[in-house]
Coordinates of C-alpha atoms and ligand atoms in Angstrom, one line a residue:
X1 CA -10.2 -52.9 1.4
X2 CA -7.2 -51.8 3.4
X3 CA -3.8 -52.7 1.8
X4 CA -0.7 -52.3 3.8
X5 CA 3.0 -52.9 3.3
X6 CA 5.0 -54.4 6.1
X7 CA 8.8 -54.0 6.4
X8 CA 9.0 -57.5 7.9
X9 CA 9.4 -61.0 6.6
X10 CA 6.1 -62.9 5.8
X11 CA 6.4 -65.2 8.8
X12 CA 6.3 -62.3 11.3
X13 CA 3.2 -60.6 9.7
X14 CA 0.1 -61.7 11.6
X15 CA -3.0 -62.6 9.4
X16 CA -5.7 -65.2 9.2
X17 CA -4.5 -66.7 5.9
X18 CA -1.5 -66.7 3.4
X19 CA -1.9 -66.1 -0.3
X20 CA 0.4 -67.8 -2.9
X21 CA 0.5 -67.7 -6.7
X22 CA 1.9 -70.7 -8.6
X23 CA 2.4 -71.6 -12.2
X24 CA 2.0 -75.2 -13.3
X25 CA 5.9 -75.5 -13.3
X26 CA 6.3 -74.2 -9.8
X27 CA 3.5 -76.6 -8.7
X28 CA 5.9 -79.6 -8.8
X29 CA 8.1 -78.3 -6.1
X30 CA 5.3 -76.8 -3.9
X31 CA 5.2 -77.8 -0.2
X32 CA 1.7 -79.2 -0.6
X33 CA 1.9 -80.8 -4.0
X34 CA 0.0 -84.0 -3.1
X35 CA -2.9 -82.2 -1.4
X36 CA -3.1 -79.8 -4.4
X37 CA -3.1 -82.6 -6.9
X38 CA -5.8 -84.4 -4.9
X39 CA -7.9 -81.2 -5.2
X40 CA -7.2 -81.4 -9.0
X41 CA -5.4 -78.1 -8.8
X42 CA -3.2 -77.6 -11.9
X43 CA -1.9 -74.1 -11.4
X44 CA -3.9 -72.7 -14.3
X45 CA -5.3 -69.2 -14.7
X46 CA -8.3 -68.5 -12.5
X47 CA -7.9 -71.8 -10.5
X48 CA -8.1 -71.2 -6.8
X49 CA -7.5 -73.8 -4.0
X50 CA -8.3 -73.0 -0.4
X51 CA -6.3 -75.2 2.1
X52 CA -8.0 -74.2 5.3
X53 CA -6.0 -76.7 7.4
X54 CA -2.8 -74.9 6.3
X55 CA -4.3 -71.4 6.4
X56 CA -3.3 -71.1 2.8
X57 CA -5.0 -70.0 -0.5
X58 CA -3.2 -70.9 -3.7
X59 CA -4.1 -69.4 -7.1
X60 CA -2.8 -70.5 -10.5
X61 CA -1.0 -68.4 -13.1
X62 CA -0.8 -69.4 -16.8
X63 CA 2.4 -67.2 -17.0
X64 CA 4.1 -64.5 -15.1
X65 CA 2.6 -61.2 -16.4
X66 CA 0.7 -58.2 -15.1
X67 CA -2.6 -59.5 -16.6
X68 CA -2.2 -62.9 -14.9
X69 CA -1.2 -61.5 -11.5
X70 CA -4.1 -59.0 -11.6
X71 CA -6.6 -61.8 -12.5
X72 CA -5.2 -64.2 -10.0
X73 CA -5.4 -61.7 -7.1
X74 CA -8.9 -60.8 -8.3
X75 CA -9.9 -64.6 -8.0
X76 CA -8.3 -64.8 -4.6
X77 CA -10.1 -61.7 -3.3
X78 CA -13.5 -62.9 -4.6
X79 CA -13.0 -66.3 -2.9
X80 CA -11.9 -64.8 0.4
X81 CA -14.8 -62.3 0.4
X82 CA -17.0 -65.4 0.7
X83 CA -15.2 -66.6 3.8
X84 CA -15.0 -65.4 7.4
X85 CA -11.3 -64.6 7.2
X86 CA -10.7 -61.0 8.2
X87 CA -7.1 -60.6 6.9
X88 CA -4.7 -62.2 4.4
X89 CA -1.0 -61.8 3.8
X90 CA 1.4 -62.4 0.9
X91 CA 4.9 -61.7 -0.1
X92 CA 5.5 -58.6 -2.3
X93 CA 5.9 -60.1 -5.8
X94 CA 8.5 -58.9 -8.3
X95 CA 8.5 -55.1 -8.7
X96 CA 7.0 -55.3 -12.2
X97 CA 3.9 -57.1 -11.0
X98 CA 3.3 -55.4 -7.7
X99 CA 0.9 -52.7 -9.0
X100 CA -1.1 -55.4 -10.9
X101 CA -1.6 -57.4 -7.7
X102 CA -2.7 -54.4 -5.8
X103 CA -5.2 -53.6 -8.6
X104 CA -6.5 -57.2 -8.3
X105 CA -7.2 -56.4 -4.6
X106 CA -8.8 -52.9 -5.0
X107 CA -10.7 -53.5 -8.2
X108 CA -11.6 -57.1 -7.5
X109 CA -13.1 -56.3 -4.1
X110 CA -15.4 -53.7 -5.5
X111 CA -19.2 -54.3 -5.1
X112 CA -21.9 -51.7 -5.6
X113 CA -24.5 -52.1 -2.9
X114 CA -26.1 -48.7 -2.7
X115 CA -29.6 -50.0 -3.7
X116 CA -29.5 -53.0 -1.4
X117 CA -31.7 -52.6 1.7
X118 CA -29.3 -54.9 3.6
X119 CA -25.8 -54.4 2.1
X120 CA -23.4 -57.3 3.0
X121 CA -20.4 -56.2 5.0
X122 CA -17.6 -58.6 4.2
X123 CA -15.4 -60.1 6.9
X124 CA -12.2 -59.5 4.9
X125 CA -10.8 -56.1 5.6
X126 CA -7.0 -56.2 5.4
X127 CA -4.4 -57.4 2.9
X128 CA -0.8 -57.3 4.1
X129 CA 2.2 -57.4 1.8
X130 CA 5.4 -58.6 3.5
X131 CA 8.7 -57.1 2.7
X132 CA 11.1 -58.9 0.4
X133 CA 14.7 -58.0 1.1
X134 CA 15.7 -57.7 -2.5
X135 CA 13.9 -54.4 -3.0
X136 CA 13.8 -50.8 -1.8
X137 CA 10.8 -50.5 0.6
X138 CA 10.2 -46.8 -0.1
X139 CA 9.9 -47.5 -3.8
X140 CA 7.1 -50.1 -3.1
X141 CA 5.3 -47.6 -0.9
X142 CA 5.2 -45.1 -3.8
X143 CA 3.9 -47.8 -6.2
X144 CA 1.2 -48.7 -3.6
X145 CA 0.1 -45.0 -3.2
X146 CA 0.0 -44.5 -7.0
X147 CA -2.0 -47.7 -7.6
X148 CA -4.4 -46.9 -4.8
X149 CA -5.2 -43.5 -6.3
X150 CA -5.8 -44.9 -9.8
X151 CA -7.9 -47.9 -8.5
X152 CA -9.9 -45.6 -6.2
X153 CA -10.6 -43.3 -9.2
X154 CA -11.8 -46.3 -11.2
X155 CA -14.1 -47.3 -8.4
X156 CA -15.3 -43.7 -8.1
X157 CA -16.3 -43.9 -11.9
X158 CA -18.0 -47.3 -11.3
X159 CA -20.0 -45.8 -8.4
X160 CA -21.2 -42.9 -10.6
X161 CA -22.1 -45.1 -13.6
X162 CA -24.0 -47.5 -11.4
X163 CA -26.3 -44.8 -10.0
X164 CA -29.8 -44.8 -11.4
X165 CA -30.9 -42.2 -14.0
X166 CA -33.3 -40.9 -11.3
X167 CA -30.4 -40.2 -8.9
X168 CA -27.7 -39.3 -11.3
X169 CA -29.3 -36.6 -13.4
X170 CA -27.3 -33.9 -15.3
X171 CA -27.8 -31.6 -12.3
X172 CA -26.6 -34.4 -9.9
X173 CA -23.5 -34.8 -12.2
X174 CA -22.8 -31.1 -11.9
X175 CA -23.1 -31.3 -8.1
X176 CA -20.7 -34.3 -8.0
X177 CA -18.2 -32.3 -10.1
X178 CA -18.6 -29.3 -7.9
X179 CA -17.9 -31.3 -4.7
X180 CA -14.9 -33.0 -6.4
X181 CA -13.6 -29.6 -7.3
X182 CA -13.7 -28.6 -3.6
X183 CA -12.1 -31.7 -2.2
X184 CA -9.4 -31.8 -4.9
X185 CA -8.8 -28.1 -5.4
X186 CA -9.9 -28.0 -9.0
X187 CA -11.5 -25.1 -10.9
X188 CA -15.1 -25.8 -11.7
X189 CA -17.4 -24.0 -14.2
X190 CA -21.0 -25.2 -14.8
X191 CA -23.2 -23.9 -17.6
X192 CA -27.0 -24.3 -17.2
X193 CA -29.5 -23.9 -20.1
X194 CA -29.0 -20.1 -20.2
X195 CA -25.3 -20.5 -20.3
X196 CA -25.6 -23.1 -23.1
X197 CA -27.8 -20.7 -25.1
X198 CA -25.3 -17.9 -24.7
X199 CA -22.6 -20.3 -26.0
X200 CA -24.8 -21.3 -29.0
X201 CA -24.6 -24.9 -28.1
X202 CA -27.8 -25.7 -29.9
X203 CA -27.1 -29.3 -30.7
X204 CA -26.6 -30.2 -27.1
X205 CA -29.7 -28.2 -26.1
X206 CA -31.8 -30.0 -28.7
X207 CA -30.9 -33.4 -27.3
X208 CA -31.9 -32.3 -23.8
X209 CA -35.0 -30.4 -24.6
X210 CA -37.7 -33.0 -23.8
X211 CA -36.3 -33.9 -20.4
X212 CA -37.5 -32.5 -17.1
X213 CA -33.8 -32.8 -16.0
X214 CA -32.2 -29.9 -17.9
X215 CA -28.7 -30.3 -19.4
X216 CA -25.4 -29.1 -17.8
X217 CA -22.0 -28.5 -19.2
X218 CA -19.3 -29.3 -16.7
X219 CA -15.7 -27.9 -16.9
X220 CA -13.2 -29.1 -14.3
X221 CA -9.6 -27.9 -14.5
X222 CA -6.4 -29.0 -12.8
X223 CA -3.7 -26.3 -13.1
X224 CA -0.3 -27.1 -11.6
X225 CA 2.3 -24.3 -11.4
X226 CA 4.5 -25.1 -14.4
X227 CA 2.7 -27.6 -16.6
X228 CA 4.7 -29.5 -19.1
X229 CA 1.7 -30.1 -21.3
X230 CA -2.0 -29.2 -21.5
X231 CA -4.6 -31.9 -22.1
X232 CA -8.3 -31.6 -22.8
X233 CA -10.6 -34.5 -22.0
X234 CA -14.2 -34.6 -23.2
X235 CA -16.8 -37.1 -22.0
X236 CA -20.3 -38.0 -23.2
X237 CA -22.6 -37.7 -20.2
X238 CA -26.0 -39.0 -21.3
X239 CA -27.5 -39.7 -17.9
X240 CA -30.2 -41.6 -19.8
X241 CA -30.6 -42.5 -23.5
X242 CA -34.1 -43.5 -24.3
X243 CA -33.3 -43.0 -28.0
X244 CA -35.6 -39.9 -28.1
X245 CA -38.4 -40.0 -30.7
X246 CA -36.3 -42.7 -32.6
X247 CA -37.2 -44.7 -29.4
X248 CA -35.1 -47.6 -28.4
X249 CA -36.7 -51.1 -28.1
X250 CA -37.6 -52.1 -24.5
X251 CA -34.7 -54.6 -24.5
X252 CA -32.0 -52.1 -25.7
X253 CA -33.2 -49.3 -23.4
X254 CA -32.2 -51.3 -20.3
X255 CA -28.6 -50.4 -19.2
X256 CA -28.8 -47.0 -20.9
X257 CA -28.0 -45.3 -17.5
X258 CA -24.4 -46.2 -18.5
X259 CA -24.5 -43.7 -21.4
X260 CA -22.9 -41.3 -19.0
X261 CA -19.8 -43.4 -18.6
X262 CA -17.5 -41.2 -20.8
X263 CA -18.4 -38.2 -18.7
X264 CA -17.9 -40.1 -15.4
X265 CA -14.5 -41.4 -16.8
X266 CA -13.1 -37.9 -17.4
X267 CA -14.1 -36.9 -13.9
X268 CA -12.4 -39.9 -12.5
X269 CA -9.3 -39.2 -14.6
X270 CA -8.9 -35.6 -13.4
X271 CA -9.5 -36.8 -9.8
X272 CA -6.6 -39.2 -10.1
X273 CA -4.4 -36.7 -11.9
X274 CA -4.9 -34.1 -9.1
X275 CA -4.1 -36.6 -6.4
X276 CA -1.0 -37.8 -8.2
X277 CA 0.0 -34.1 -8.6
X278 CA 1.2 -34.6 -12.2
X279 CA 2.9 -31.6 -13.9
X280 CA 0.3 -31.7 -16.6
X281 CA -2.6 -29.2 -16.9
X282 CA -5.8 -31.1 -17.5
X283 CA -9.3 -29.9 -18.5
X284 CA -12.2 -32.2 -18.2
X285 CA -15.4 -31.3 -20.0
X286 CA -18.7 -33.2 -19.6
X287 CA -21.9 -32.8 -21.7
X288 CA -24.5 -34.0 -19.1
X289 CA -27.8 -34.5 -20.9
X290 CA -30.9 -36.7 -20.8
X291 CA -32.3 -37.9 -24.1
X292 CA -36.1 -38.3 -23.7
X293 CA -39.4 -38.0 -25.5
X294 CA -42.1 -35.4 -25.3
X295 CA -44.1 -32.8 -27.2
X296 CA -41.0 -30.5 -27.4
X297 CA -38.6 -33.3 -28.3
X298 CA -36.1 -32.7 -31.2
X299 CA -37.1 -34.8 -34.2
X300 CA -35.7 -36.8 -37.1
X301 CA -35.9 -34.1 -39.9
X302 CA -34.7 -31.3 -37.7
X303 CA -31.6 -29.3 -38.7
X304 CA -29.4 -28.1 -35.9
X305 CA -26.7 -25.4 -35.9
X306 CA -23.8 -26.6 -33.8
X307 CA -21.5 -24.2 -31.8
X308 CA -18.9 -24.1 -34.5
X309 CA -21.6 -23.0 -37.0
X310 CA -21.9 -26.3 -38.9
X311 CA -25.4 -27.5 -39.7
X312 CA -26.5 -31.1 -38.9
X313 CA -29.4 -33.0 -40.4
X314 CA -31.0 -35.2 -37.8
X315 CA -32.2 -38.5 -39.2
X316 CA -32.1 -40.4 -36.0
X317 CA -32.5 -39.0 -32.5
X318 CA -30.8 -42.0 -31.0
X319 CA -27.5 -40.9 -32.5
X320 CA -27.6 -38.1 -29.8
X321 CA -24.1 -38.6 -28.3
X322 CA -22.3 -37.2 -31.3
X323 CA -24.6 -34.1 -31.3
X324 CA -23.7 -33.4 -27.6
X325 CA -20.0 -34.1 -28.3
X326 CA -20.1 -31.8 -31.4
X327 CA -20.9 -28.9 -29.1
X328 CA -18.7 -29.9 -26.2
X329 CA -15.7 -30.4 -28.4
X330 CA -16.4 -27.0 -29.9
X331 CA -16.7 -25.4 -26.5
X332 CA -13.5 -27.1 -25.2
X333 CA -11.4 -26.0 -28.2
X334 CA -12.7 -22.4 -28.0
X335 CA -11.8 -22.2 -24.3
X336 CA -8.5 -24.2 -24.0
X337 CA -5.5 -24.3 -26.2
X338 CA -4.4 -27.9 -25.6
X339 CA -1.5 -30.1 -26.8
X340 CA -3.9 -33.0 -27.1
X341 CA -7.7 -33.6 -27.0
X342 CA -9.2 -37.0 -26.1
X343 CA -12.9 -37.8 -26.0
X344 CA -14.6 -40.8 -24.3
X345 CA -18.1 -41.9 -25.3
X346 CA -20.4 -44.9 -25.2
X347 CA -21.1 -43.8 -28.7
X348 CA -22.2 -46.8 -30.8
X349 CA -23.5 -50.3 -30.6
X350 CA -21.5 -50.8 -33.8
X351 CA -18.3 -50.6 -31.8
X352 CA -19.3 -53.7 -29.9
X353 CA -20.2 -55.4 -33.2
X354 CA -16.7 -54.6 -34.5
X355 CA -14.6 -55.3 -31.4
X356 CA -16.7 -57.4 -29.0
X357 CA -18.0 -56.4 -25.6
X358 CA -14.8 -55.7 -23.7
X359 CA -12.7 -53.6 -26.0
X360 CA -12.6 -49.8 -26.5
X361 CA -12.4 -48.6 -30.1
X362 CA -9.6 -46.1 -30.8
X363 CA -10.0 -43.7 -33.7
X364 CA -8.3 -40.6 -35.0
X365 CA -6.1 -39.2 -37.8
X366 CA -2.7 -39.6 -36.1
X367 CA -1.5 -43.2 -36.4
X368 CA 1.5 -42.8 -34.1
X369 CA -0.6 -41.2 -31.4
X370 CA -3.1 -44.0 -31.7
X371 CA -0.3 -46.6 -31.4
X372 CA 0.9 -45.0 -28.2
X373 CA -2.6 -45.4 -26.8
X374 CA -2.8 -49.0 -27.8
X375 CA 0.5 -49.7 -26.0
X376 CA -0.6 -47.7 -22.9
X377 CA -3.9 -49.6 -22.8
X378 CA -2.2 -52.9 -23.1
X379 CA 0.2 -52.1 -20.2
X380 CA -2.7 -50.9 -18.1
X381 CA -4.9 -54.0 -18.3
X382 CA -7.5 -52.4 -20.6
X383 CA -8.4 -53.7 -24.0
X384 CA -8.3 -51.3 -27.0
X385 CA -8.6 -51.9 -30.8
X386 CA -7.7 -49.6 -33.7
X387 CA -10.6 -48.8 -36.0
X388 CA -9.1 -47.1 -39.2
X389 CA -10.6 -44.1 -41.0
X390 CA -10.8 -44.0 -44.8
X391 CA -12.1 -41.4 -47.2
X392 CA -14.9 -43.7 -48.6
X393 CA -16.5 -44.0 -45.2
X394 CA -16.6 -40.2 -44.8
X395 CA -19.0 -40.0 -47.8
X396 CA -21.6 -42.0 -45.9
X397 CA -22.4 -39.1 -43.6
X398 CA -23.0 -36.5 -46.4
X399 CA -26.3 -34.7 -46.2
X400 CA -28.3 -33.3 -49.1
X401 CA -29.9 -30.8 -46.8
X402 CA -27.3 -29.7 -44.3
X403 CA -23.5 -29.8 -43.9
X404 CA -23.5 -33.2 -42.4
X405 CA -25.9 -36.0 -41.4
X406 CA -26.0 -37.5 -37.9
X407 CA -26.3 -41.1 -39.2
X408 CA -24.6 -43.1 -41.9
X409 CA -26.4 -44.0 -45.1
X410 CA -25.1 -47.6 -44.8
X411 CA -25.5 -50.0 -41.9
X412 CA -21.9 -51.1 -41.5
X413 CA -18.9 -49.4 -39.9
X414 CA -21.0 -47.3 -37.6
X415 CA -18.3 -46.8 -35.0
X416 CA -16.0 -45.2 -37.6
X417 CA -18.7 -43.1 -39.3
X418 CA -19.7 -41.8 -35.8
X419 CA -16.0 -40.8 -35.3
X420 CA -15.9 -39.2 -38.8
X421 CA -19.0 -37.2 -37.8
X422 CA -17.1 -35.9 -34.7
X423 CA -14.2 -35.0 -37.0
X424 CA -16.4 -32.2 -38.4
X425 CA -16.1 -30.5 -35.0
X426 CA -12.3 -30.8 -34.5
X427 CA -10.5 -27.7 -35.6
X428 CA -7.9 -28.0 -38.3
X429 CA -5.0 -27.3 -35.9
X430 CA -6.2 -30.1 -33.6
X431 CA -6.8 -32.9 -36.2
X432 CA -3.4 -34.6 -35.4
X433 CA -3.8 -34.1 -31.7
X434 CA -7.2 -35.8 -31.3
X435 CA -8.1 -39.3 -30.3
X436 CA -11.7 -40.6 -29.9
X437 CA -12.4 -43.6 -27.6
X438 CA -15.7 -45.5 -28.1
X439 CA -16.3 -47.2 -24.8
X440 CA -19.7 -48.6 -25.6
X441 CA -18.5 -52.2 -25.1
X442 CA -16.0 -51.7 -22.3
X443 CA -17.8 -49.3 -19.9
X444 CA -20.5 -51.6 -18.5
X445 CA -21.1 -55.2 -18.0
X446 CA -23.9 -57.4 -16.8
X447 CA -21.7 -60.4 -16.2
X448 CA -18.4 -60.6 -14.4
X449 CA -15.1 -60.6 -16.4
X450 CA -11.5 -59.9 -15.4
X451 CA -11.6 -57.5 -12.4
X452 CA -15.1 -56.4 -13.1
X453 CA -18.4 -57.4 -11.5
X454 CA -22.0 -56.4 -12.6
X455 CA -22.1 -52.7 -13.5
X456 CA -19.7 -49.9 -14.5
X457 CA -16.1 -50.9 -15.2
X458 CA -14.4 -47.5 -15.0
X459 CA -13.1 -48.0 -18.6
X460 CA -10.7 -45.3 -19.7
X461 CA -9.3 -44.5 -16.3
X462 CA -6.4 -46.9 -16.1
X463 CA -5.2 -46.6 -19.7
X464 CA -5.4 -42.8 -19.6
X465 CA -3.4 -42.6 -16.4
X466 CA -0.8 -44.9 -17.9
X467 CA -0.6 -42.8 -21.0
X468 CA -0.3 -39.6 -19.0
X469 CA 2.4 -41.0 -16.6
X470 CA 4.5 -41.9 -19.6
X471 CA 4.0 -38.4 -21.0
X472 CA 5.1 -37.0 -17.7
X473 CA 8.2 -39.2 -17.8
X474 CA 9.1 -38.0 -21.3
X475 CA 8.8 -34.5 -20.1
X476 CA 11.2 -35.2 -17.3
X477 CA 13.9 -36.6 -19.6
Ligands
BES501 N1 -25.7 -44.8 -26.4 C1 -25.9 -45.4 -27.7 C2 -24.8 -46.4 -28.0 C3 -24.7 -47.7 -27.2 C4 -25.4 -48.8 -27.5 C5 -23.9 -47.7 -26.1 C6 -25.3 -50.0 -26.8 C7 -23.8 -48.9 -25.3 C8 -24.5 -50.0 -25.7 C9 -26.0 -44.4 -28.8 O1 -26.5 -43.2 -28.4 C10 -26.8 -45.0 -29.8 O2 -28.0 -45.2 -29.6 N2 -26.3 -45.2 -31.0 C11 -27.0 -45.8 -32.1 C12 -26.5 -45.0 -33.3 C13 -27.4 -45.3 -34.5 C14 -28.8 -44.7 -34.3 C15 -26.7 -44.7 -35.7 C16 -26.7 -47.2 -32.2 O3 -25.6 -47.6 -31.8 O4 -27.6 -48.0 -32.5
ZN502 ZN1 -28.6 -43.1 -28.6
ZN503 ZN1 -26.3 -42.7 -26.4

């Protein structure tokens, strides 16, 4: 979808239809009050009314906020995509809401059609924003550019997540990373099985051993001249999670192509950062692996030695993400001295039980740091919830055989015990600088919600960019 700003009043911008947002209060004084009330339009959230005879589409708002404007624009776009209109225009809203409206356009119009033999080409191609004399035009141009970069990165992640496990293998993820590094001028290092063996990443190797698609470690780096901070991002990139020998049920295996969403998210985040040209050095690490069954599969009862030397008792091969992350976190910390380390993983079904299907679980030792993330997520339009650690839960992953066990001895609190497992692979000096995001519930959807349709959502991208943009601002002060 093409979004353009016009330095002209709305009346002189040419388009097929005009978009308006109204709250129930504003409805009383609307030019078409009677026709809208005839259509039972009340100005509520997600209510849309198309007045073809007036070349007008009106959408309700429960209140004036970023979330409501984003949602309203999303409803308008989805409605217009089902019509034959080719262009629509609207006034630039208040500065505070402009980026949310643009997100509603760019994220709401997304549809993945790569596997359709006859993809639908929508008529709607252009959204025009007309200038509002109260504000500085240049300033809006820069908000538009920034929002476009972040939305396109989100859609890039959605595209990757939506690819089948046949197409998006660990090797294909590495090829994607390599081409991203070329277009965006990033450094790129890929480790194959030999490289992983040299690095003693035996936990990650064990998970990938039964697959015909061998694992890859991806390291992308964005290095500006004088960075204000150094950030490490780590993503779980399970291109398929069958559960391994602790095989998943037929029903829970479907959708497990999305188990690479954390890895895809960190690639999308570094893409956006390099396009926004932030003064922050960013390293993105992805553990790209396929968890399969076979004669050489790793087994419940195995003991694995991770990169940092710790031994892990495997009691369930479906708790594979934490094994991959154990090694990738170890590799990342050995190679980059960072100010912060954040990991993104579709790690546990338990996170969905705890927080519901749309919310990312936020875990870590540093309460203040976690709160800064909850705030950034809220501002960005993503949902996040804090899941607190405690010393009792840590006892549940003790092993009689090895240093730590890959599953908890109790069936509750699985998202937190998984994070406490990862804690074993965070170096002492990084404990307070680490945050873990469980995106199991937020990364993928089979039914539309908010700006998302069927498939990958791009969870993690918008909230991380918001957090990093604030970090950059702090550095400038
Ligand atoms: N990839 C799954 C977690 C998951 C489940 C993500 C559902 C998205 C939707 C992970 O590897 C897994 O299988 N976790 C197990 C852990 C258990 C064996 C301790 C789980 O959640 O059941
Ligand atoms: Zn699993
Ligand atoms: Zn998994």
